[in-house]
Amino acid sequence: MEQIPVHQVEPVNRCELCTAKCCGYITQSIDTPRSIHDFDVLLWQIAHQGVNVFKDSNGWYLLSTTPCEFLLEDNRCGIYHQRPMICREHDNDSCELEVPIDEGCELYFETYQELDEFCRKRYKSWDKRFAKKKSRK
Ligand code: SF4
Ligand code: SF4
């Protein structure tokens, strides 16, 4: 079947042609990290599998790449008539199909190394945090 460019797909049929990208993850807003301690906590969180961190015009978020358990193999919702309000209200007019989250935000960190590199540029004393407390391990 010939691929239809995303910008030519009308919102009314867009979801039918999508692999339900919006059902493949969750996000949780977090306080804006300001201190070395805040970023050190973020580093611990992103060290866990499937956890990403991003910042957009609304603030900072954790993103967990965890597909919804009700997503069916054919990309339909298995609890369509009971699905949560946030699913019903999700606007497919300009959604993840057109602009993936990692392309539409100001900052996106997928790995520990990416966030660590960002922190080293932001804080010259990044490694000095280790000297403040003795490790218990
Ligand atoms: S809202 Fe967007 S990302 Fe979600 S299924 Fe529809 S087209 Fe895909
Ligand atoms: S409940 Fe349905 S619409 Fe909502 S995330 Fe899960 S599969 Fe997607």
Short mmCIF file of C-alpha atoms and ligand atoms in Angstrom, two decimals:
data_model
loop_
_atom_site.label_atom_id
_atom_site.label_comp_id
_atom_site.label_asym_id
_atom_site.label_seq_id
_atom_site.Cartn_x
_atom_site.Cartn_y
_atom_site.Cartn_z
CA MET A 1 0.00 0.00 0.00
CA GLU A 2 1.25 3.46 -0.88
CA GLN A 3 2.34 5.48 2.16
CA ILE A 4 0.32 8.67 2.73
CA PRO A 5 2.39 11.65 3.96
CA VAL A 6 1.34 12.53 7.51
CA HIS A 7 0.43 16.13 6.63
CA GLN A 8 -2.09 14.83 4.07
CA VAL A 9 -3.90 12.66 6.60
CA GLU A 10 -7.06 14.26 7.99
CA PRO A 11 -7.55 14.14 11.79
CA VAL A 12 -10.72 12.13 11.25
CA ASN A 13 -8.79 9.11 9.91
CA ARG A 14 -5.34 9.80 11.32
CA CYS A 15 -5.66 7.38 14.26
CA GLU A 16 -6.64 4.54 11.94
CA LEU A 17 -3.35 4.92 10.08
CA CYS A 18 -1.22 5.25 13.22
CA THR A 19 0.42 2.62 15.43
CA ALA A 20 -1.17 4.32 18.47
CA LYS A 21 2.01 6.16 19.41
CA CYS A 22 0.16 8.07 22.15
CA CYS A 23 -0.72 4.78 23.94
CA GLY A 24 2.92 3.71 24.16
CA TYR A 25 4.14 5.86 27.05
CA ILE A 26 3.12 7.99 30.03
CA THR A 27 4.37 11.38 31.16
CA GLN A 28 4.43 12.94 34.62
CA SER A 29 5.13 16.62 35.21
CA ILE A 30 7.85 17.37 37.75
CA ASP A 31 9.14 20.46 39.53
CA THR A 32 11.64 22.44 37.50
CA PRO A 33 15.08 21.13 38.47
CA ARG A 34 17.22 24.03 39.68
CA SER A 35 19.99 22.70 41.91
CA ILE A 36 22.75 20.15 41.49
CA HIS A 37 20.79 17.95 43.90
CA ASP A 38 17.67 18.18 41.69
CA PHE A 39 19.61 17.10 38.62
CA ASP A 40 21.33 14.34 40.59
CA VAL A 41 17.86 12.94 41.43
CA LEU A 42 16.90 13.16 37.75
CA LEU A 43 20.06 11.26 36.89
CA TRP A 44 18.99 8.46 39.26
CA GLN A 45 15.54 8.38 37.65
CA ILE A 46 16.80 8.26 34.07
CA ALA A 47 19.17 5.44 35.05
CA HIS A 48 16.06 3.21 35.18
CA GLN A 49 15.05 1.39 32.01
CA GLY A 50 12.43 3.14 29.90
CA VAL A 51 12.63 6.45 31.79
CA ASN A 52 13.32 9.58 29.72
CA VAL A 53 13.30 13.24 30.75
CA PHE A 54 12.15 16.21 28.71
CA LYS A 55 11.33 19.91 28.95
CA ASP A 56 8.79 21.71 26.78
CA SER A 57 7.05 25.07 26.96
CA ASN A 58 4.93 23.80 29.90
CA GLY A 59 7.85 22.61 32.02
CA TRP A 60 9.76 19.45 32.90
CA TYR A 61 8.45 15.87 32.64
CA LEU A 62 9.42 12.28 33.23
CA LEU A 63 8.42 10.00 30.36
CA SER A 64 8.09 6.25 30.82
CA THR A 65 8.13 4.21 27.62
CA THR A 66 5.54 1.78 28.96
CA PRO A 67 2.76 0.76 26.55
CA CYS A 68 -0.76 0.72 27.94
CA GLU A 69 -1.86 -2.79 28.94
CA PHE A 70 -5.15 -2.28 27.07
CA LEU A 71 -3.53 -1.56 23.71
CA LEU A 72 -4.55 -4.37 21.36
CA GLU A 73 -2.29 -5.95 18.75
CA ASP A 74 -4.14 -4.14 15.97
CA ASN A 75 -3.48 -0.79 17.76
CA ARG A 76 -7.08 -0.35 18.92
CA CYS A 77 -8.07 0.38 22.51
CA GLY A 78 -9.25 -2.69 24.41
CA ILE A 79 -11.40 -0.60 26.79
CA TYR A 80 -12.58 2.01 24.30
CA HIS A 81 -15.92 2.74 25.97
CA GLN A 82 -14.36 2.87 29.47
CA ARG A 83 -11.08 4.57 28.55
CA PRO A 84 -9.91 7.42 30.83
CA MET A 85 -10.81 11.03 30.11
CA ILE A 86 -7.21 11.91 29.23
CA CYS A 87 -7.44 9.41 26.34
CA ARG A 88 -10.78 10.85 25.17
CA GLU A 89 -9.47 14.40 25.27
CA HIS A 90 -6.18 13.72 23.49
CA ASP A 91 -6.18 15.91 20.37
CA ASN A 92 -5.05 14.10 17.23
CA ASP A 93 -4.93 17.33 15.25
CA SER A 94 -1.25 17.92 16.05
CA CYS A 95 -0.16 14.85 17.94
CA GLU A 96 2.82 12.51 18.19
CA LEU A 97 2.17 11.13 14.71
CA GLU A 98 3.09 14.46 13.18
CA VAL A 99 5.73 15.67 15.65
CA PRO A 100 7.33 13.04 17.90
CA ILE A 101 7.78 14.28 21.48
CA ASP A 102 11.58 14.22 21.30
CA GLU A 103 11.44 16.53 18.27
CA GLY A 104 8.78 18.91 19.58
CA CYS A 105 10.33 19.81 22.93
CA GLU A 106 13.14 22.12 24.02
CA LEU A 107 15.23 19.46 25.77
CA TYR A 108 15.00 15.67 25.55
CA PHE A 109 17.22 13.17 27.41
CA GLU A 110 16.94 9.53 26.51
CA THR A 111 19.98 8.23 28.34
CA TYR A 112 21.94 8.71 31.56
CA GLN A 113 24.93 9.81 29.48
CA GLU A 114 22.98 12.57 27.70
CA LEU A 115 21.72 14.06 30.97
CA ASP A 116 25.11 13.70 32.65
CA GLU A 117 26.73 15.58 29.75
CA PHE A 118 24.13 18.36 30.05
CA CYS A 119 24.80 18.66 33.81
CA ARG A 120 28.57 18.85 33.29
CA LYS A 121 28.10 21.79 30.93
CA ARG A 122 25.62 23.49 33.25
CA TYR A 123 27.57 23.02 36.51
CA LYS A 124 31.35 23.33 36.56
CA SER A 125 31.32 21.75 40.03
CA TRP A 126 29.18 18.77 38.93
CA ASP A 127 31.65 16.12 40.14
CA LYS A 128 32.36 17.92 43.40
CA ARG A 129 29.00 16.74 44.75
CA PHE A 130 30.67 13.37 45.37
CA ALA A 131 33.14 14.92 47.78
CA LYS A 132 30.43 16.28 50.08
CA LYS A 133 29.26 12.95 51.48
CA LYS A 134 31.06 9.68 51.99
CA SER A 135 29.47 6.79 50.16
CA ARG A 136 27.93 4.05 52.31
CA LYS A 137 28.74 1.39 49.71
S1 SF4 B 1 -3.87 10.63 18.58
FE1 SF4 B 1 -2.10 10.74 17.20
S2 SF4 B 1 -0.57 9.38 18.10
FE2 SF4 B 1 -2.55 8.85 19.01
S3 SF4 B 1 -3.36 7.20 17.74
FE3 SF4 B 1 -4.19 9.13 16.93
S4 SF4 B 1 -2.76 9.72 15.33
FE4 SF4 B 1 -1.71 8.20 16.60
S1 SF4 B 2 -6.85 3.15 27.65
FE1 SF4 B 2 -7.02 2.85 25.45
S2 SF4 B 2 -6.80 4.88 24.53
FE2 SF4 B 2 -6.06 4.99 26.65
S3 SF4 B 2 -3.83 4.63 26.56
FE3 SF4 B 2 -4.83 2.66 26.91
S4 SF4 B 2 -5.14 1.75 24.88
FE4 SF4 B 2 -4.75 3.95 24.61
#
